[in-house]
CSV table of C-alpha atoms in Angstrom, one decimal:
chain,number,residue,atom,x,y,z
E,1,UNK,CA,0.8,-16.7,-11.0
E,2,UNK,CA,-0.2,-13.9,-8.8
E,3,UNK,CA,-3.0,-12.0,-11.7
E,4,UNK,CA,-5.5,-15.7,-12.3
E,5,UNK,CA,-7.2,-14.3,-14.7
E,6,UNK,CA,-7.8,-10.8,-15.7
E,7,UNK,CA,-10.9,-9.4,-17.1
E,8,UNK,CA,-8.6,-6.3,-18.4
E,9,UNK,CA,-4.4,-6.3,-19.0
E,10,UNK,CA,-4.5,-2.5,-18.1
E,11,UNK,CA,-4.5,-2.8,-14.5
E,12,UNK,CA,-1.7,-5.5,-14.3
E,13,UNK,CA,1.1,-3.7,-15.2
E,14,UNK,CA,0.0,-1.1,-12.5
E,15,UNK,CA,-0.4,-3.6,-9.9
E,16,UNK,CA,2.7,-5.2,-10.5
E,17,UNK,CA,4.7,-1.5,-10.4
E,18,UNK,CA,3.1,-1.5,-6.8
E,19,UNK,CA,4.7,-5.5,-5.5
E,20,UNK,CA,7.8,-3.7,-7.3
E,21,UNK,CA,8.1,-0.4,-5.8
E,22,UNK,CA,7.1,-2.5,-2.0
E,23,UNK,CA,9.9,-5.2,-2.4
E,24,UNK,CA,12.5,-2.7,-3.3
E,25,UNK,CA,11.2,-0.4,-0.3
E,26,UNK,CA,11.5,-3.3,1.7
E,27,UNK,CA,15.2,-4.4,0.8
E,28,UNK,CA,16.9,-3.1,3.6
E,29,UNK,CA,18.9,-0.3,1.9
E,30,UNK,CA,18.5,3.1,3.7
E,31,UNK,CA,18.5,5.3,0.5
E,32,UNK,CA,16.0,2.4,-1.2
E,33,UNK,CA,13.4,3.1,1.8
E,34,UNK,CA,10.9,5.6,0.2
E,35,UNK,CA,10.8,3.3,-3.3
E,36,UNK,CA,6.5,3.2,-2.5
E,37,UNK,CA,6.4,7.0,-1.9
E,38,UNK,CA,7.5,7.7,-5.6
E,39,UNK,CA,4.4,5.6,-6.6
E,40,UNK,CA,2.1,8.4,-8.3
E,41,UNK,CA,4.8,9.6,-10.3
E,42,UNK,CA,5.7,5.8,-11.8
E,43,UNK,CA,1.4,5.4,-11.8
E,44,UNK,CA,0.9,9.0,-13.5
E,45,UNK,CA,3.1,8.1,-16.3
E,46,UNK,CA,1.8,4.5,-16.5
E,47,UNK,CA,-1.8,6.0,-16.4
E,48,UNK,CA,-0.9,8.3,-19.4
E,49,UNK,CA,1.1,5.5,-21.4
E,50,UNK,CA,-1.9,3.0,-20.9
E,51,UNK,CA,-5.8,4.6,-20.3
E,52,UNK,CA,-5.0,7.8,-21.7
E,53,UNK,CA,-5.9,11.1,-19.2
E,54,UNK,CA,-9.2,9.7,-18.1
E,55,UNK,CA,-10.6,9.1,-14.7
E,56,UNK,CA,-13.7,7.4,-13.7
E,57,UNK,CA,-15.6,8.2,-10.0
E,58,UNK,CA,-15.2,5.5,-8.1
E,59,UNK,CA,-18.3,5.7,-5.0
E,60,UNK,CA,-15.9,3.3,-2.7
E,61,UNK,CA,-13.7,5.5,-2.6
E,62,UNK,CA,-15.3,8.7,-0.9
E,63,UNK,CA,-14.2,7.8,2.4
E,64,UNK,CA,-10.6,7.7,1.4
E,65,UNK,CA,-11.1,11.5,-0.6
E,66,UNK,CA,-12.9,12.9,2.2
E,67,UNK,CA,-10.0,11.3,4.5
E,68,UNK,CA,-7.4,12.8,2.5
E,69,UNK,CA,-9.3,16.1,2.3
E,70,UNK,CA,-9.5,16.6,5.8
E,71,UNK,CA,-5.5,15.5,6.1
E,72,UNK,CA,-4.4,18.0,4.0
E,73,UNK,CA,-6.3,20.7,5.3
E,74,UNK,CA,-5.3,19.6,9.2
E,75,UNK,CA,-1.5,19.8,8.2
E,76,UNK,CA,-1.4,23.1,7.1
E,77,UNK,CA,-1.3,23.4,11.1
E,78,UNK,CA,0.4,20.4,12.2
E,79,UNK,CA,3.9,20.9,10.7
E,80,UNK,CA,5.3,18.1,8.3
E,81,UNK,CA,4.8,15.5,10.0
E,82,UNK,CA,1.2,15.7,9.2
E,83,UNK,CA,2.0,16.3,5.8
E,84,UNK,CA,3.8,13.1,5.9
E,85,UNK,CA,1.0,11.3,6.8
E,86,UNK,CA,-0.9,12.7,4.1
E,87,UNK,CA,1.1,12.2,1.4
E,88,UNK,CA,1.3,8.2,2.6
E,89,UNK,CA,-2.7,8.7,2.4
E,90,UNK,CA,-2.4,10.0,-1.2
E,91,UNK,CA,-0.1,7.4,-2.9
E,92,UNK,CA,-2.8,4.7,-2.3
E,93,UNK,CA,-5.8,6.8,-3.1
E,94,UNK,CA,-4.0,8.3,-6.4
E,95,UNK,CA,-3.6,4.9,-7.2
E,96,UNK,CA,-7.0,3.3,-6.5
E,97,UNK,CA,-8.2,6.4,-8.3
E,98,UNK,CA,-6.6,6.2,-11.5
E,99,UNK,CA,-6.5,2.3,-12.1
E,100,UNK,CA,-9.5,0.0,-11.3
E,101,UNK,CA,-8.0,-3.0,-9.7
E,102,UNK,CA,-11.4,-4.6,-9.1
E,103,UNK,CA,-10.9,-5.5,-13.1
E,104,UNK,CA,-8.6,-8.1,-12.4
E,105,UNK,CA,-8.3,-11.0,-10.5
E,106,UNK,CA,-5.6,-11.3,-8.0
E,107,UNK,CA,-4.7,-15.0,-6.3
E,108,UNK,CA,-5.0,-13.9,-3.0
E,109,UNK,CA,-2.6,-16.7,-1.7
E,110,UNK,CA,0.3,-15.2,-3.4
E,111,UNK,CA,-0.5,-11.7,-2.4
E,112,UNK,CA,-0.6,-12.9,1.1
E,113,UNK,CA,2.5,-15.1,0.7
E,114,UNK,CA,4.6,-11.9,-0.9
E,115,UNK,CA,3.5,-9.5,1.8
E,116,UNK,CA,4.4,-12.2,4.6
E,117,UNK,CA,8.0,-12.4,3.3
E,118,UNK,CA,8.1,-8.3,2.8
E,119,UNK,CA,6.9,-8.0,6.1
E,120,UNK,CA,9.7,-10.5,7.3
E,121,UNK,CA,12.3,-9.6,5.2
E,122,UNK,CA,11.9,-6.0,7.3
E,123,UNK,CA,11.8,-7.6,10.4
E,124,UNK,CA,15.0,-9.3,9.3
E,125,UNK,CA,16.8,-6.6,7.9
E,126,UNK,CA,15.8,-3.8,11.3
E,127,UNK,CA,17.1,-6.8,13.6
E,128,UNK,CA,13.5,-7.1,15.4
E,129,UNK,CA,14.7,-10.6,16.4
E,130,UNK,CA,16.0,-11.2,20.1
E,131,UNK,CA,17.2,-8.2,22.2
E,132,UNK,CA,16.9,-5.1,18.8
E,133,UNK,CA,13.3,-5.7,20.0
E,134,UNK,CA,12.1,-1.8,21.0
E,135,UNK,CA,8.1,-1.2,21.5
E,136,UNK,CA,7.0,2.1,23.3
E,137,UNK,CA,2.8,3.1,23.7
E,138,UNK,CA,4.3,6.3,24.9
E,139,UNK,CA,5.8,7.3,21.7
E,140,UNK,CA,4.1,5.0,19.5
E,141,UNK,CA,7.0,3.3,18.3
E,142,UNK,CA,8.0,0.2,17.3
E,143,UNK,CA,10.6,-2.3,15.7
E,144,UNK,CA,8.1,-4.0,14.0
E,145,UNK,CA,6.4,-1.1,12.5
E,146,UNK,CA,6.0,-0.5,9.1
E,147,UNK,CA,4.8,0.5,5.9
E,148,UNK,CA,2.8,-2.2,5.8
E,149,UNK,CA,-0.1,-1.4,8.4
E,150,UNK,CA,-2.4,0.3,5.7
E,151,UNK,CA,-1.9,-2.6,3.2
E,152,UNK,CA,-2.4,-5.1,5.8
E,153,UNK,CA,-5.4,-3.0,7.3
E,154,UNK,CA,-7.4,-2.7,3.5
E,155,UNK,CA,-6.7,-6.6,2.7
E,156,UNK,CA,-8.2,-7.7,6.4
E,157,UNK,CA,-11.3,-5.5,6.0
E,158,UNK,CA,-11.0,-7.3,2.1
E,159,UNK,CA,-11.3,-10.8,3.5
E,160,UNK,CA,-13.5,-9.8,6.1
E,161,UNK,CA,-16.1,-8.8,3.4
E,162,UNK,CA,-15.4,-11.5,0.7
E,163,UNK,CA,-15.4,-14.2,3.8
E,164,UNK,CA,-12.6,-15.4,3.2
E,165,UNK,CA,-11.4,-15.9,7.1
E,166,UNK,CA,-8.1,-18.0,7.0
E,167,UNK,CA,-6.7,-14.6,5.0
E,168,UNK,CA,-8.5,-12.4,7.7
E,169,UNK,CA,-6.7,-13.8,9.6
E,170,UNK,CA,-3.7,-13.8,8.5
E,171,UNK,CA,-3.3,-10.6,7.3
């Protein structure tokens, strides 16, 4: 089971929106590709069905509004593509601000084992295998880039923390 055992069923159904909206971002189909960017509206409505309009501060998560702060305000310059950046910004810090996923607990192993095949099933699907390889510094691009980098990024700095190495590694 991915959720062991949860201290609250409220953030579940949430988290499990989230593996959702990720595998069917990740299945390959062009139009299916932004799935994860529709996130806060599936979250808002989730939030409203479940907790009822109330949000708690969360003090770990000041870097992340200050981040997202300072985003915003620097794409009003920068064109779209900032914006774009932004709005990837948002969808994880609307979520980690409306739903307290700290209230369950998540078997790490399984988490780690769906993102692996995610993260392999898009390597699969943009042919990254043999010669479809493509990697440029220059313009910071990439065949094995994906969607994935922030998720990957939190979880290490996760396992760091909670040393828990093997999955520091890993992810």
């Amino acid at each position: 089971m991915i959720i062991e055992n949860e201290k609250s069923g409220n953030e579940k159904i949430p988290y499990y929106l989230i593996l959702l909206l990720l595998i069917i971002s990740s299945s390959g189909m062009i139009f299916l590709r932004y799935a994860l960017y529709t996130a806060p509206v599936w979250l808002f409505f989730v939030w409203l069905l479940i907790k009822g309009p109330k949000i708690s501060y969360n003090k770990d998560l000041t870097p992340f509004y200050f981040l997202l702060f300072f985003a915003l305000a620097t794409s009003i310059s920068h064109g779209f593509y900032s914006f774009k950046q932004s709005y990837f910004l948002f969808v994880y810090v609307f979520s980690f601000t409306i739903f307290d996923f700290s209230r369950i607990k998540i078997n790490e192993f399984f988490l780690v084992l769906i993102l692996f095949f995610l993260v392999l099933m898009q390597v699969i699907n943009s042919g990254a295998f043999g010669r479809a390889i493509h990697y440029s510094f220059m313009d910071s691009q990439s065949s094995w880039e994906s969607t994935f980098s922030f998720c990957f990024g939190m979880l290490a700095v996760y396992f760091l923390l909670t040393k828990k190495y093997f999955y520091f590694l890993l992810a």
